[in-house]
């Protein structure tokens, strides 16, 4: 496949639509039906290894696989917690940019948290990724390779609990997914495409989380793919939110909540509001009441709130709210009739929990 201009990752089979895959295989001098065979290997058997592609002619399969599946991401460090059912992987990209993904296996489901950018440009002061600044956007295939690796590990029985499929995918790793819109929407299209054209996931089990890039939220609503939308709100008032989520100076609390409600109107999908509870910062009873009021002002039954006890990050002066304060915050929201569940965040012992992904490897 044609090399991309400098700074861009090599083009990969997973960057292409089904029609483009056929064209690309033909360009490489092969019969069109080889595209389906390659797709089956990649999306159904989760392999890009020519040695495993025994239905392809031996003479050409290595060259073909190398052209179609250039190595985009390389695992350089794997950390485990929860008896091996939480796995954080550090990936090196072709240009040595680094990202992380976290696979979490629960009794009834499996969830992968993927990165959509190396670093992040949103600069939220309580988030480790926000402190890094943005290195670059990931390509569609760089995101899908994280997903394929998870499917593969589960399929091969590498995660305790026996072979399984990946059920849930959350764009809650490094980066702001809606700031890399084209790549993430192409990723989503391939995630939901039936095998072997894609991974056959259900759109409702895919969550796109955003700091509140309002025009992109509205655009996402119109895509006709009912993914779950999560809005990282963290404060119901502009004064505080502008400090915690700097993009709030561009799109306010009310504009972000309106866009979330619009998402529900168009897709019928209940929206999640993420709210990291930070001691003496945003955890006041009156803020819970104000949040409840603002959400109810836009109707009932369209939203639920996920408070997340703040995870520690290097250099941050902030800590999680006390337990009683957290309980009171939840009780107040529920008192307003807002379904509220504390987010179970895993992996804090391996710096793999919400807001802790910084792609560090200096502790070796
Ligand atoms: N940029 C997107 C995607 C990242 S998702 C977004 O912000 O929504 C990561 C989630 O973890 C976000 O809800 C984020 O606000 C939250 N988070 C960030 N730092 C955190 C921390 N230190 N403790 C708990 N949650 C945190």
mmCIF file of C-alpha atoms and ligand atoms in Angstrom:
data_model
loop_
_atom_site.group_PDB
_atom_site.id
_atom_site.type_symbol
_atom_site.label_atom_id
_atom_site.label_comp_id
_atom_site.label_asym_id
_atom_site.label_seq_id
_atom_site.Cartn_x
_atom_site.Cartn_y
_atom_site.Cartn_z
ATOM 1 C CA UNK A 1 0.000 0.000 0.000
ATOM 2 C CA UNK A 2 1.155 3.557 -0.650
ATOM 3 C CA UNK A 3 3.306 4.976 2.132
ATOM 4 C CA UNK A 4 1.764 7.927 3.882
ATOM 5 C CA UNK A 5 3.499 11.221 4.224
ATOM 6 C CA UNK A 6 6.063 11.491 6.981
ATOM 7 C CA UNK A 7 4.677 11.512 10.484
ATOM 8 C CA UNK A 8 1.703 9.391 9.551
ATOM 9 C CA UNK A 9 1.565 5.722 10.448
ATOM 10 C CA UNK A 10 1.794 3.320 7.478
ATOM 11 C CA UNK A 11 -1.545 2.525 5.902
ATOM 12 C CA UNK A 12 -2.942 -0.782 7.153
ATOM 13 C CA UNK A 13 -5.708 -3.151 6.068
ATOM 14 C CA UNK A 14 -7.796 -2.002 9.044
ATOM 15 C CA UNK A 15 -7.722 1.592 7.753
ATOM 16 C CA UNK A 16 -9.669 0.548 4.677
ATOM 17 C CA UNK A 17 -13.323 0.030 3.873
ATOM 18 C CA UNK A 18 -14.352 -3.343 2.446
ATOM 19 C CA UNK A 19 -14.285 -1.889 -1.094
ATOM 20 C CA UNK A 20 -10.871 -0.316 -0.554
ATOM 21 C CA UNK A 21 -9.522 -3.643 0.702
ATOM 22 C CA UNK A 22 -10.470 -5.302 -2.560
ATOM 23 C CA UNK A 23 -8.838 -2.507 -4.586
ATOM 24 C CA UNK A 24 -5.723 -2.721 -2.491
ATOM 25 C CA UNK A 25 -5.405 -6.492 -2.879
ATOM 26 C CA UNK A 26 -5.821 -6.165 -6.655
ATOM 27 C CA UNK A 27 -3.198 -3.427 -6.688
ATOM 28 C CA UNK A 28 -0.861 -5.870 -4.970
ATOM 29 C CA UNK A 29 -1.390 -8.255 -7.888
ATOM 30 C CA UNK A 30 -3.822 -10.659 -6.194
ATOM 31 C CA UNK A 31 -7.321 -11.849 -6.988
ATOM 32 C CA UNK A 32 -10.130 -9.762 -5.462
ATOM 33 C CA UNK A 33 -11.448 -12.638 -3.320
ATOM 34 C CA UNK A 34 -8.202 -12.585 -1.350
ATOM 35 C CA UNK A 35 -9.529 -9.482 0.409
ATOM 36 C CA UNK A 36 -12.254 -11.555 2.061
ATOM 37 C CA UNK A 37 -9.731 -14.185 3.086
ATOM 38 C CA UNK A 38 -7.502 -11.559 4.668
ATOM 39 C CA UNK A 39 -10.482 -9.976 6.413
ATOM 40 C CA UNK A 40 -11.461 -13.375 7.807
ATOM 41 C CA UNK A 41 -7.980 -13.918 9.187
ATOM 42 C CA UNK A 42 -7.836 -10.470 10.693
ATOM 43 C CA UNK A 43 -11.370 -9.888 11.996
ATOM 44 C CA UNK A 44 -12.510 -13.457 12.708
ATOM 45 C CA UNK A 45 -9.289 -15.154 13.768
ATOM 46 C CA UNK A 46 -7.588 -11.954 14.962
ATOM 47 C CA UNK A 47 -4.346 -12.738 13.173
ATOM 48 C CA UNK A 48 -2.100 -10.865 10.767
ATOM 49 C CA UNK A 49 0.576 -13.575 10.789
ATOM 50 C CA UNK A 50 1.151 -15.034 7.301
ATOM 51 C CA UNK A 51 2.152 -18.386 8.829
ATOM 52 C CA UNK A 52 -1.443 -18.783 10.011
ATOM 53 C CA UNK A 53 -2.906 -17.959 6.553
ATOM 54 C CA UNK A 54 -2.591 -21.397 5.031
ATOM 55 C CA UNK A 55 -5.445 -20.835 2.571
ATOM 56 C CA UNK A 56 -3.320 -18.258 0.741
ATOM 57 C CA UNK A 57 -0.711 -19.336 -1.819
ATOM 58 C CA UNK A 58 2.546 -19.943 0.027
ATOM 59 C CA UNK A 59 4.515 -18.016 -2.609
ATOM 60 C CA UNK A 60 2.748 -14.731 -2.032
ATOM 61 C CA UNK A 61 1.315 -14.762 1.450
ATOM 62 C CA UNK A 62 4.298 -13.301 3.288
ATOM 63 C CA UNK A 63 4.634 -10.404 0.867
ATOM 64 C CA UNK A 64 0.888 -9.836 0.883
ATOM 65 C CA UNK A 65 0.617 -9.902 4.667
ATOM 66 C CA UNK A 66 3.571 -7.553 5.028
ATOM 67 C CA UNK A 67 2.010 -5.074 2.620
ATOM 68 C CA UNK A 68 -1.444 -5.252 4.159
ATOM 69 C CA UNK A 69 -0.523 -5.598 7.836
ATOM 70 C CA UNK A 70 2.535 -3.466 8.612
ATOM 71 C CA UNK A 71 3.285 -3.689 12.328
ATOM 72 C CA UNK A 72 1.759 -0.552 13.815
ATOM 73 C CA UNK A 73 1.822 -1.173 17.562
ATOM 74 C CA UNK A 74 4.272 -3.150 19.640
ATOM 75 C CA UNK A 75 3.593 -4.138 23.260
ATOM 76 C CA UNK A 76 6.550 -3.073 25.396
ATOM 77 C CA UNK A 77 5.151 -3.510 28.863
ATOM 78 C CA UNK A 78 2.244 -5.486 30.262
ATOM 79 C CA UNK A 79 0.991 -5.034 33.808
ATOM 80 C CA UNK A 80 -1.639 -7.152 35.503
ATOM 81 C CA UNK A 81 -3.950 -6.714 38.464
ATOM 82 C CA UNK A 82 -7.014 -8.493 39.862
ATOM 83 C CA UNK A 83 -5.464 -11.913 39.372
ATOM 84 C CA UNK A 84 -4.684 -11.266 35.721
ATOM 85 C CA UNK A 85 -8.217 -10.143 34.820
ATOM 86 C CA UNK A 86 -7.127 -6.510 34.483
ATOM 87 C CA UNK A 87 -4.319 -6.052 31.985
ATOM 88 C CA UNK A 88 -2.716 -2.749 31.060
ATOM 89 C CA UNK A 89 -0.559 -2.772 27.929
ATOM 90 C CA UNK A 90 1.911 -0.072 26.940
ATOM 91 C CA UNK A 91 2.224 0.139 23.162
ATOM 92 C CA UNK A 92 5.000 1.729 21.150
ATOM 93 C CA UNK A 93 3.831 3.123 17.821
ATOM 94 C CA UNK A 94 5.887 3.261 14.604
ATOM 95 C CA UNK A 95 7.333 6.672 15.499
ATOM 96 C CA UNK A 96 7.879 5.754 19.154
ATOM 97 C CA UNK A 97 4.801 7.589 20.340
ATOM 98 C CA UNK A 98 3.311 5.628 23.245
ATOM 99 C CA UNK A 99 -0.222 4.774 24.277
ATOM 100 C CA UNK A 100 -1.905 2.402 26.696
ATOM 101 C CA UNK A 101 -4.972 0.200 26.667
ATOM 102 C CA UNK A 102 -6.626 -1.605 29.572
ATOM 103 C CA UNK A 103 -8.536 -4.879 29.310
ATOM 104 C CA UNK A 104 -10.908 -5.698 32.164
ATOM 105 C CA UNK A 105 -12.625 -9.028 32.573
ATOM 106 C CA UNK A 106 -15.660 -9.268 34.846
ATOM 107 C CA UNK A 107 -17.705 -12.390 35.573
ATOM 108 C CA UNK A 108 -20.321 -11.574 32.918
ATOM 109 C CA UNK A 109 -18.518 -9.268 30.506
ATOM 110 C CA UNK A 110 -15.242 -8.039 29.138
ATOM 111 C CA UNK A 111 -14.354 -4.394 28.532
ATOM 112 C CA UNK A 112 -11.473 -2.777 26.700
ATOM 113 C CA UNK A 113 -10.484 0.821 27.311
ATOM 114 C CA UNK A 114 -8.657 2.120 24.209
ATOM 115 C CA UNK A 115 -6.573 5.188 23.460
ATOM 116 C CA UNK A 116 -7.534 7.412 20.540
ATOM 117 C CA UNK A 117 -4.604 9.855 20.743
ATOM 118 C CA UNK A 118 -1.022 9.756 22.024
ATOM 119 C CA UNK A 119 -1.291 12.210 24.887
ATOM 120 C CA UNK A 120 -4.198 14.643 25.005
ATOM 121 C CA UNK A 121 -4.618 18.322 24.250
ATOM 122 C CA UNK A 122 -7.466 18.984 26.675
ATOM 123 C CA UNK A 123 -5.206 19.758 29.675
ATOM 124 C CA UNK A 124 -7.610 18.768 32.472
ATOM 125 C CA UNK A 125 -5.431 19.305 35.557
ATOM 126 C CA UNK A 126 -6.617 16.228 37.489
ATOM 127 C CA UNK A 127 -5.906 13.782 34.644
ATOM 128 C CA UNK A 128 -2.438 12.297 34.102
ATOM 129 C CA UNK A 129 -2.919 12.152 30.331
ATOM 130 C CA UNK A 130 -3.946 15.810 30.325
ATOM 131 C CA UNK A 131 -0.561 16.729 31.776
ATOM 132 C CA UNK A 132 1.289 15.227 28.815
ATOM 133 C CA UNK A 133 -0.067 17.444 26.102
ATOM 134 C CA UNK A 134 -0.964 16.060 22.694
ATOM 135 C CA UNK A 135 1.620 14.122 20.695
ATOM 136 C CA UNK A 136 -0.630 13.107 17.815
ATOM 137 C CA UNK A 137 -3.852 11.502 16.683
ATOM 138 C CA UNK A 138 -3.918 7.748 16.248
ATOM 139 C CA UNK A 139 -4.955 6.293 12.903
ATOM 140 C CA UNK A 140 -7.996 4.040 12.637
ATOM 141 C CA UNK A 141 -5.788 0.962 12.359
ATOM 142 C CA UNK A 142 -3.703 1.966 15.382
ATOM 143 C CA UNK A 143 -6.925 2.010 17.404
ATOM 144 C CA UNK A 144 -8.271 -1.199 15.853
ATOM 145 C CA UNK A 145 -4.977 -2.974 16.529
ATOM 146 C CA UNK A 146 -5.488 -2.357 20.253
ATOM 147 C CA UNK A 147 -8.925 -3.933 19.883
ATOM 148 C CA UNK A 148 -7.704 -6.886 17.835
ATOM 149 C CA UNK A 149 -5.064 -7.623 20.479
ATOM 150 C CA UNK A 150 -7.773 -7.787 23.144
ATOM 151 C CA UNK A 151 -10.032 -10.023 21.056
ATOM 152 C CA UNK A 152 -7.055 -12.238 20.379
ATOM 153 C CA UNK A 153 -5.948 -12.532 24.000
ATOM 154 C CA UNK A 154 -9.497 -13.380 25.079
ATOM 155 C CA UNK A 155 -10.045 -15.802 22.185
ATOM 156 C CA UNK A 156 -6.776 -17.629 22.888
ATOM 157 C CA UNK A 157 -7.702 -18.052 26.563
ATOM 158 C CA UNK A 158 -4.847 -15.826 27.746
ATOM 159 C CA UNK A 159 -7.027 -14.049 30.299
ATOM 160 C CA UNK A 160 -8.055 -16.187 33.308
ATOM 161 C CA UNK A 161 -11.615 -17.475 33.001
ATOM 162 C CA UNK A 162 -11.439 -19.382 29.712
ATOM 163 C CA UNK A 163 -11.824 -18.228 26.103
ATOM 164 C CA UNK A 164 -14.189 -15.286 25.653
ATOM 165 C CA UNK A 165 -15.197 -12.486 23.321
ATOM 166 C CA UNK A 166 -14.781 -8.789 23.857
ATOM 167 C CA UNK A 167 -18.226 -7.354 24.702
ATOM 168 C CA UNK A 168 -17.586 -3.710 25.547
ATOM 169 C CA UNK A 169 -15.325 -1.044 24.246
ATOM 170 C CA UNK A 170 -14.837 2.359 25.837
ATOM 171 C CA UNK A 171 -12.960 5.260 24.255
ATOM 172 C CA UNK A 172 -11.722 6.242 27.672
ATOM 173 C CA UNK A 173 -8.010 5.667 27.338
ATOM 174 C CA UNK A 174 -5.559 8.372 26.381
ATOM 175 C CA UNK A 175 -6.878 11.205 24.281
ATOM 176 C CA UNK A 176 -10.051 13.055 23.420
ATOM 177 C CA UNK A 177 -11.844 10.828 20.906
ATOM 178 C CA UNK A 178 -13.986 13.603 19.438
ATOM 179 C CA UNK A 179 -10.813 15.584 18.665
ATOM 180 C CA UNK A 180 -9.834 12.674 16.389
ATOM 181 C CA UNK A 181 -13.291 12.389 14.907
ATOM 182 C CA UNK A 182 -12.626 10.841 11.515
ATOM 183 C CA UNK A 183 -10.441 8.051 12.867
ATOM 184 C CA UNK A 184 -12.796 7.156 15.707
ATOM 185 C CA UNK A 185 -15.911 7.103 13.556
ATOM 186 C CA UNK A 186 -14.176 4.867 11.026
ATOM 187 C CA UNK A 187 -13.073 2.681 13.922
ATOM 188 C CA UNK A 188 -16.652 2.460 15.174
ATOM 189 C CA UNK A 189 -17.934 1.519 11.706
ATOM 190 C CA UNK A 190 -15.485 -1.384 11.585
ATOM 191 C CA UNK A 191 -16.205 -2.418 15.171
ATOM 192 C CA UNK A 192 -19.911 -2.801 14.393
ATOM 193 C CA UNK A 193 -19.591 -4.267 10.872
ATOM 194 C CA UNK A 194 -20.468 -7.988 10.936
ATOM 195 C CA UNK A 195 -17.559 -10.421 10.737
ATOM 196 C CA UNK A 196 -15.554 -10.862 8.590
ATOM 197 C CA UNK A 197 -15.837 -7.259 7.366
ATOM 198 C CA UNK A 198 -15.479 -6.007 10.927
ATOM 199 C CA UNK A 199 -15.600 -7.186 14.525
ATOM 200 C CA UNK A 200 -19.374 -7.563 14.879
ATOM 201 C CA UNK A 201 -19.700 -5.591 18.108
ATOM 202 C CA UNK A 202 -22.956 -4.029 19.206
ATOM 203 C CA UNK A 203 -22.998 -0.215 18.966
ATOM 204 C CA UNK A 204 -24.698 0.113 22.338
ATOM 205 C CA UNK A 205 -21.716 -1.599 23.933
ATOM 206 C CA UNK A 206 -19.344 1.018 22.583
ATOM 207 C CA UNK A 207 -18.931 4.185 24.641
ATOM 208 C CA UNK A 208 -17.446 7.394 23.297
ATOM 209 C CA UNK A 209 -16.416 9.672 26.142
ATOM 210 C CA UNK A 210 -15.844 13.382 25.594
ATOM 211 C CA UNK A 211 -14.888 16.521 27.472
ATOM 212 C CA UNK A 212 -17.790 18.159 25.633
ATOM 213 C CA UNK A 213 -16.749 19.129 22.120
ATOM 214 C CA UNK A 214 -20.249 20.292 21.308
ATOM 215 C CA UNK A 215 -20.192 20.410 17.477
ATOM 216 C CA UNK A 216 -18.660 16.922 17.347
ATOM 217 C CA UNK A 217 -21.260 15.598 19.821
ATOM 218 C CA UNK A 218 -23.979 16.892 17.516
ATOM 219 C CA UNK A 219 -22.286 15.372 14.487
ATOM 220 C CA UNK A 220 -21.955 12.022 16.254
ATOM 221 C CA UNK A 221 -25.707 12.053 16.908
ATOM 222 C CA UNK A 222 -26.308 12.212 13.143
ATOM 223 C CA UNK A 223 -24.082 9.256 12.209
ATOM 224 C CA UNK A 224 -26.878 6.738 12.663
ATOM 225 C CA UNK A 225 -24.712 4.502 14.868
ATOM 226 C CA UNK A 226 -26.242 4.399 18.355
ATOM 227 C CA UNK A 227 -23.054 4.236 20.415
ATOM 228 C CA UNK A 228 -23.275 5.280 24.043
ATOM 229 C CA UNK A 229 -22.131 8.829 24.714
ATOM 230 C CA UNK A 230 -20.433 9.827 27.977
ATOM 231 C CA UNK A 231 -19.892 13.465 28.877
ATOM 232 C CA UNK A 232 -17.093 14.238 31.328
ATOM 233 C CA UNK A 233 -18.782 17.058 33.193
ATOM 234 C CA UNK A 234 -17.121 17.186 36.639
ATOM 235 C CA UNK A 235 -18.887 20.400 37.674
ATOM 236 C CA UNK A 236 -22.359 21.862 37.114
ATOM 237 C CA UNK A 237 -21.184 25.499 37.199
ATOM 238 C CA UNK A 238 -19.004 27.277 34.647
ATOM 239 C CA UNK A 239 -16.624 28.864 37.150
ATOM 240 C CA UNK A 240 -15.414 25.553 38.478
ATOM 241 C CA UNK A 241 -15.757 23.565 35.266
ATOM 242 C CA UNK A 242 -13.555 26.012 33.399
ATOM 243 C CA UNK A 243 -10.841 25.231 35.917
ATOM 244 C CA UNK A 244 -11.296 21.441 35.783
ATOM 245 C CA UNK A 245 -12.048 21.058 32.081
ATOM 246 C CA UNK A 246 -10.457 24.026 30.300
ATOM 247 C CA UNK A 247 -12.424 23.537 27.048
ATOM 248 C CA UNK A 248 -15.418 24.743 29.074
ATOM 249 C CA UNK A 249 -14.344 28.290 28.247
ATOM 250 C CA UNK A 250 -15.256 27.413 24.639
ATOM 251 C CA UNK A 251 -18.412 25.358 25.241
ATOM 252 C CA UNK A 252 -20.180 25.967 28.540
ATOM 253 C CA UNK A 253 -21.858 23.558 30.951
ATOM 254 C CA UNK A 254 -25.292 24.376 29.518
ATOM 255 C CA UNK A 255 -24.152 23.953 25.924
ATOM 256 C CA UNK A 256 -22.523 20.610 26.748
ATOM 257 C CA UNK A 257 -25.613 19.332 28.563
ATOM 258 C CA UNK A 258 -27.854 20.522 25.722
ATOM 259 C CA UNK A 259 -25.698 18.602 23.238
ATOM 260 C CA UNK A 260 -25.935 15.509 25.465
ATOM 261 C CA UNK A 261 -29.729 15.807 25.577
ATOM 262 C CA UNK A 262 -29.762 16.268 21.795
ATOM 263 C CA UNK A 263 -27.773 13.042 21.503
ATOM 264 C CA UNK A 264 -30.478 11.235 23.454
ATOM 265 C CA UNK A 265 -33.239 12.811 21.330
ATOM 266 C CA UNK A 266 -31.666 11.651 18.091
ATOM 267 C CA UNK A 267 -30.381 8.204 19.121
ATOM 268 C CA UNK A 268 -32.625 7.167 22.021
ATOM 269 C CA UNK A 269 -29.477 6.195 23.899
ATOM 270 C CA UNK A 270 -29.302 7.238 27.523
ATOM 271 C CA UNK A 271 -26.282 9.486 28.062
ATOM 272 C CA UNK A 272 -23.757 9.085 30.898
ATOM 273 C CA UNK A 273 -22.426 12.025 32.840
ATOM 274 C CA UNK A 274 -18.963 11.378 34.272
ATOM 275 C CA UNK A 275 -18.137 13.204 37.465
ATOM 276 C CA UNK A 276 -14.777 12.625 39.196
ATOM 277 C CA UNK A 277 -15.369 13.400 42.871
ATOM 278 C CA UNK A 278 -12.530 15.612 44.115
ATOM 279 C CA UNK A 279 -12.325 16.410 47.805
ATOM 280 C CA UNK A 280 -13.508 19.938 48.668
ATOM 281 C CA UNK A 281 -13.380 20.844 44.996
ATOM 282 C CA UNK A 282 -16.566 19.702 43.283
ATOM 283 C CA UNK A 283 -18.156 17.378 45.868
ATOM 284 C CA UNK A 284 -20.453 19.833 47.671
ATOM 285 C CA UNK A 285 -24.093 18.989 48.291
ATOM 286 C CA UNK A 286 -25.192 22.162 46.531
ATOM 287 C CA UNK A 287 -23.316 21.104 43.424
ATOM 288 C CA UNK A 288 -25.129 17.752 43.422
ATOM 289 C CA UNK A 289 -28.406 19.672 43.700
ATOM 290 C CA UNK A 290 -27.450 22.065 40.903
ATOM 291 C CA UNK A 291 -26.456 19.142 38.678
ATOM 292 C CA UNK A 292 -29.730 17.348 39.422
ATOM 293 C CA UNK A 293 -31.662 20.521 38.633
ATOM 294 C CA UNK A 294 -29.863 21.151 35.362
ATOM 295 C CA UNK A 295 -30.363 17.575 34.185
ATOM 296 C CA UNK A 296 -34.049 17.498 35.171
ATOM 297 C CA UNK A 297 -34.629 20.839 33.441
ATOM 298 C CA UNK A 298 -34.026 18.922 30.221
ATOM 299 C CA UNK A 299 -36.427 16.090 30.984
ATOM 300 C CA UNK A 300 -36.444 12.770 32.785
ATOM 301 C CA UNK A 301 -35.074 9.351 31.933
ATOM 302 C CA UNK A 302 -32.498 10.524 29.424
ATOM 303 C CA UNK A 303 -29.389 10.520 31.534
ATOM 304 C CA UNK A 304 -27.562 8.812 34.346
ATOM 305 C CA UNK A 305 -24.639 9.989 36.415
ATOM 306 C CA UNK A 306 -21.436 8.074 37.062
ATOM 307 C CA UNK A 307 -19.482 9.617 39.910
ATOM 308 C CA UNK A 308 -15.859 8.381 39.891
ATOM 309 C CA UNK A 309 -13.810 8.636 43.086
ATOM 310 C CA UNK A 310 -10.754 10.635 41.970
ATOM 311 C CA UNK A 311 -7.776 8.430 41.185
ATOM 312 C CA UNK A 312 -4.426 9.801 42.286
ATOM 313 C CA UNK A 313 -2.117 11.202 39.601
ATOM 314 C CA UNK A 314 1.504 12.333 39.901
ATOM 315 C CA UNK A 315 1.962 15.931 40.957
ATOM 316 C CA UNK A 316 -1.715 16.517 41.672
ATOM 317 C CA UNK A 317 -2.650 18.101 44.981
ATOM 318 C CA UNK A 318 -6.159 16.716 44.811
ATOM 319 C CA UNK A 319 -7.561 13.612 46.444
ATOM 320 C CA UNK A 320 -10.784 11.635 46.340
ATOM 321 C CA UNK A 321 -13.762 12.800 48.361
ATOM 322 C CA UNK A 322 -14.391 11.214 51.752
ATOM 323 C CA UNK A 323 -16.751 8.281 51.700
ATOM 324 C CA UNK A 324 -19.586 10.085 53.536
ATOM 325 C CA UNK A 325 -19.340 13.010 51.155
ATOM 326 C CA UNK A 326 -19.474 10.666 48.191
ATOM 327 C CA UNK A 327 -22.521 8.916 49.669
ATOM 328 C CA UNK A 328 -24.243 12.240 50.244
ATOM 329 C CA UNK A 329 -23.497 13.378 46.687
ATOM 330 C CA UNK A 330 -25.031 10.188 45.290
ATOM 331 C CA UNK A 331 -28.023 10.384 47.641
ATOM 332 C CA UNK A 332 -28.778 13.954 46.591
ATOM 333 C CA UNK A 333 -28.708 13.096 42.890
ATOM 334 C CA UNK A 334 -30.941 10.101 43.496
ATOM 335 C CA UNK A 335 -33.196 12.388 45.509
ATOM 336 C CA UNK A 336 -33.658 14.366 42.308
ATOM 337 C CA UNK A 337 -34.638 11.146 40.558
ATOM 338 C CA UNK A 338 -31.368 10.829 38.633
ATOM 339 C CA UNK A 339 -30.097 7.249 38.283
ATOM 340 C CA UNK A 340 -26.625 7.387 39.788
ATOM 341 C CA UNK A 341 -24.004 4.676 40.136
ATOM 342 C CA UNK A 342 -20.464 5.020 41.384
ATOM 343 C CA UNK A 343 -18.085 4.000 38.616
ATOM 344 C CA UNK A 344 -16.159 0.875 39.461
ATOM 345 C CA UNK A 345 -12.679 1.802 38.324
ATOM 346 C CA UNK A 346 -10.179 -0.963 38.101
ATOM 347 C CA UNK A 347 -6.437 -0.997 37.861
ATOM 348 C CA UNK A 348 -5.451 1.850 40.171
ATOM 349 C CA UNK A 349 -2.685 -0.387 41.561
ATOM 350 C CA UNK A 350 -1.098 -0.495 38.091
ATOM 351 C CA UNK A 351 -1.856 3.154 37.227
ATOM 352 C CA UNK A 352 -4.421 1.846 34.804
ATOM 353 C CA UNK A 353 -7.534 3.479 36.208
ATOM 354 C CA UNK A 354 -9.481 6.467 34.831
ATOM 355 C CA UNK A 355 -7.211 9.444 34.414
ATOM 356 C CA UNK A 356 -4.006 7.576 35.215
ATOM 357 C CA UNK A 357 -2.780 6.651 31.753
ATOM 358 C CA UNK A 358 0.517 8.409 31.122
ATOM 359 C CA UNK A 359 2.457 5.773 29.156
ATOM 360 C CA UNK A 360 5.300 5.787 31.680
ATOM 361 C CA UNK A 361 7.977 3.148 31.569
ATOM 362 C CA UNK A 362 10.615 4.638 33.814
ATOM 363 C CA UNK A 363 9.741 2.450 36.783
ATOM 364 C CA UNK A 364 11.472 -0.588 35.327
HETATM 365 N N1 LIG B 1 -11.037 12.764 26.904
HETATM 366 C C1 LIG B 1 -12.213 11.944 27.105
HETATM 367 C C2 LIG B 1 -11.845 10.489 27.179
HETATM 368 C C3 LIG B 1 -11.022 10.100 28.394
HETATM 369 S S1 LIG B 1 -12.053 9.212 29.439
HETATM 370 C C4 LIG B 1 -12.939 12.402 28.339
HETATM 371 O O1 LIG B 1 -12.380 13.175 29.091
HETATM 372 O O2 LIG B 1 -14.093 12.044 28.518
HETATM 373 C C5 LIG B 1 -11.294 9.284 30.953
HETATM 374 C C6 LIG B 1 -12.316 9.534 32.017
HETATM 375 O O3 LIG B 1 -11.648 9.536 33.286
HETATM 376 C C7 LIG B 1 -12.933 10.901 31.857
HETATM 377 O O4 LIG B 1 -14.247 10.898 32.306
HETATM 378 C C8 LIG B 1 -12.069 11.711 32.763
HETATM 379 O O5 LIG B 1 -12.651 12.912 33.141
HETATM 380 C C9 LIG B 1 -11.865 10.760 33.926
HETATM 381 N N2 LIG B 1 -10.690 11.089 34.743
HETATM 382 C C10 LIG B 1 -9.618 11.802 34.378
HETATM 383 N N3 LIG B 1 -8.742 11.890 35.397
HETATM 384 C C11 LIG B 1 -9.297 11.209 36.416
HETATM 385 C C12 LIG B 1 -8.856 10.925 37.743
HETATM 386 N N4 LIG B 1 -7.688 11.371 38.191
HETATM 387 N N5 LIG B 1 -9.670 10.192 38.529
HETATM 388 C C13 LIG B 1 -10.850 9.727 38.058
HETATM 389 N N6 LIG B 1 -11.301 9.968 36.830
HETATM 390 C C14 LIG B 1 -10.537 10.706 36.013
#
